[in-house]
Short mmCIF file of C-alpha atoms in Angstrom, two decimals:
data_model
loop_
_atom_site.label_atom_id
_atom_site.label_comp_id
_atom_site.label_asym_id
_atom_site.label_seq_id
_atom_site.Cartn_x
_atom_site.Cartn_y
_atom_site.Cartn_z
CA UNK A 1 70.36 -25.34 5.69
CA UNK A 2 69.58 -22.32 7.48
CA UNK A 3 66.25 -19.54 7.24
CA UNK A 4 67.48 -16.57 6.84
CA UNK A 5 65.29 -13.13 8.56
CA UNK A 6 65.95 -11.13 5.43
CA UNK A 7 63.81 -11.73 2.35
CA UNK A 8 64.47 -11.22 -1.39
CA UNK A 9 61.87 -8.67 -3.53
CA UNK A 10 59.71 -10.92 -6.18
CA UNK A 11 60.50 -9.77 -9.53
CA UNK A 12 58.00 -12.31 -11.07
CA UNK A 13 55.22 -9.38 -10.71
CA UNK A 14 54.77 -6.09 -12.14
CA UNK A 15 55.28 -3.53 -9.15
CA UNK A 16 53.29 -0.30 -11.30
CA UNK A 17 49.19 -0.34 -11.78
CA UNK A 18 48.31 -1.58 -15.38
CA UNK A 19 47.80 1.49 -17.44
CA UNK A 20 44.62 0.01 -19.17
CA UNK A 21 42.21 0.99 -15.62
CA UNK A 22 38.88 3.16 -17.16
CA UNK A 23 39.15 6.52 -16.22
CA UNK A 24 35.79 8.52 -14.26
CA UNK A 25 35.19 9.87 -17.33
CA UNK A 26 35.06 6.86 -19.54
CA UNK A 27 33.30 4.57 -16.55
CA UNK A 28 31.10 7.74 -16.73
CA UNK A 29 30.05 7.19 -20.06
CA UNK A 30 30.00 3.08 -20.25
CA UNK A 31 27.67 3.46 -17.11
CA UNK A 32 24.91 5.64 -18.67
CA UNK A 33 22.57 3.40 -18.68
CA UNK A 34 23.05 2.83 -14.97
CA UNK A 35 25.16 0.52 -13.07
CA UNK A 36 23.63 -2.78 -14.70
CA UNK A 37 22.82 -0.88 -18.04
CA UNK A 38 19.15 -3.55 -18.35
CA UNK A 39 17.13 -2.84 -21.09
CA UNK A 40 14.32 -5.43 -19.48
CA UNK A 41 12.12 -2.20 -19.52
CA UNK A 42 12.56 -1.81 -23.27
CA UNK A 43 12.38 -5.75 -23.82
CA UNK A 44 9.56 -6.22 -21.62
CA UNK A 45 7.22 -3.32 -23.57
CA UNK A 46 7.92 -4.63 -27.10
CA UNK A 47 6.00 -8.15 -25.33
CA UNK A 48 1.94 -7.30 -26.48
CA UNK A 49 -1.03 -7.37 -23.68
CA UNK A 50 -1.81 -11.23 -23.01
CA UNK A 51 -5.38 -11.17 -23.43
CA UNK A 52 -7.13 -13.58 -20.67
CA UNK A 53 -10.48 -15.31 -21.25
CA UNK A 54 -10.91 -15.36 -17.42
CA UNK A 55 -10.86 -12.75 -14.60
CA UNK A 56 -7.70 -13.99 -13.46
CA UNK A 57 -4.59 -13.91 -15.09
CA UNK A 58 -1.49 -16.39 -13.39
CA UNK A 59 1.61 -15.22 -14.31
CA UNK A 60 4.75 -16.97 -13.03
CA UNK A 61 7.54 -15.22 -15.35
CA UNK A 62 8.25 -18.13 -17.22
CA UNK A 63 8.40 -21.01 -14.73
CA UNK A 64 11.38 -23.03 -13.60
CA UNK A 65 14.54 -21.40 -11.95
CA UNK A 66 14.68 -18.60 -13.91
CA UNK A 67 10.75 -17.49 -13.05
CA UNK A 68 9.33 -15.90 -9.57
CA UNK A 69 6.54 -16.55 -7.39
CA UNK A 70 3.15 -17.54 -9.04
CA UNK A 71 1.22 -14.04 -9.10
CA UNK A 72 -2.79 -13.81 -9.48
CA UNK A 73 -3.91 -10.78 -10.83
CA UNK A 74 -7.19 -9.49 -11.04
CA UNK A 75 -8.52 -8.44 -14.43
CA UNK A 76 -12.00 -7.94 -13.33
CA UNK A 77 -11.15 -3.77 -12.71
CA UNK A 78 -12.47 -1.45 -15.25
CA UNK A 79 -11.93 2.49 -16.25
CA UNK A 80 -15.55 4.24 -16.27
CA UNK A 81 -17.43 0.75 -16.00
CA UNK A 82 -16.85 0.22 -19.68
CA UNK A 83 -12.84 -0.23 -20.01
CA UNK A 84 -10.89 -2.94 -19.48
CA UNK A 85 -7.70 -1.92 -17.75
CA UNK A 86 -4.61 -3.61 -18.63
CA UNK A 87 -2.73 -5.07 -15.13
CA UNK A 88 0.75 -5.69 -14.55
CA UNK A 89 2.15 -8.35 -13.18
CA UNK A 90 4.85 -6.69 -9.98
CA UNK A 91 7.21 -9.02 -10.57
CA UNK A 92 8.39 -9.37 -14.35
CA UNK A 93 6.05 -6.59 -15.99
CA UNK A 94 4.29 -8.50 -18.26
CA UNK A 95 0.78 -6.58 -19.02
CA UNK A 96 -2.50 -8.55 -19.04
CA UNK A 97 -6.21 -7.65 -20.11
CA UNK A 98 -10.00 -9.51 -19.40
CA UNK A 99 -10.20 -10.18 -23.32
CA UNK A 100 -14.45 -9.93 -23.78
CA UNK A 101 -16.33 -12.40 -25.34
CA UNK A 102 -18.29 -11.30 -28.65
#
């Protein structure tokens, strides 16, 4: 049995592009929303303020794998001296407020 230099052409495989690709115009339209289309902006607002008893809210996204760094924020800011301002945690969104004791 001898090699031979010359090889055969594999018919076992399509030699044209598959016709189902997305055109510009329709990757134009599925990618609207931008490249990742995330509505975590939308989700994240629908979540109400966490009221806090303390001055300091902890917030670490959840916990486990799927949460971030533990993040202190400081409620203890107000708007006018009277106000409590809402804070936002930088990481995952969620809003927190200094919830004032009656």
């Amino acid at each position: 049995s001898t090699l031979s230099s010359t090889s055969t052409p594999r018919t076992d495989r399509p030699t044209d592009r598959p016709t189902d690709r997305p055109t510009t115009t329709t990757m134009a339209t599925q990618w609207k929303d931008g490249p990742f289309r995330s509505n975590a902006e939308e989700l994240v607002d629908q979540v109400p303020v966490i009221e806090v008893e303390g001055m300091t809210a902890i917030c670490n996204g959840g916990g486990g794998a799927l949460g971030h760094p533990i993040e202190y924020i400081q409620l203890n800011t107000a708007r006018n001296g009277k106000t409590p301002m809402v804070e936002e945690c930088k990481y995952c969104g969620l809003r927190f407020v200094h919830k004032p004791k009656h």
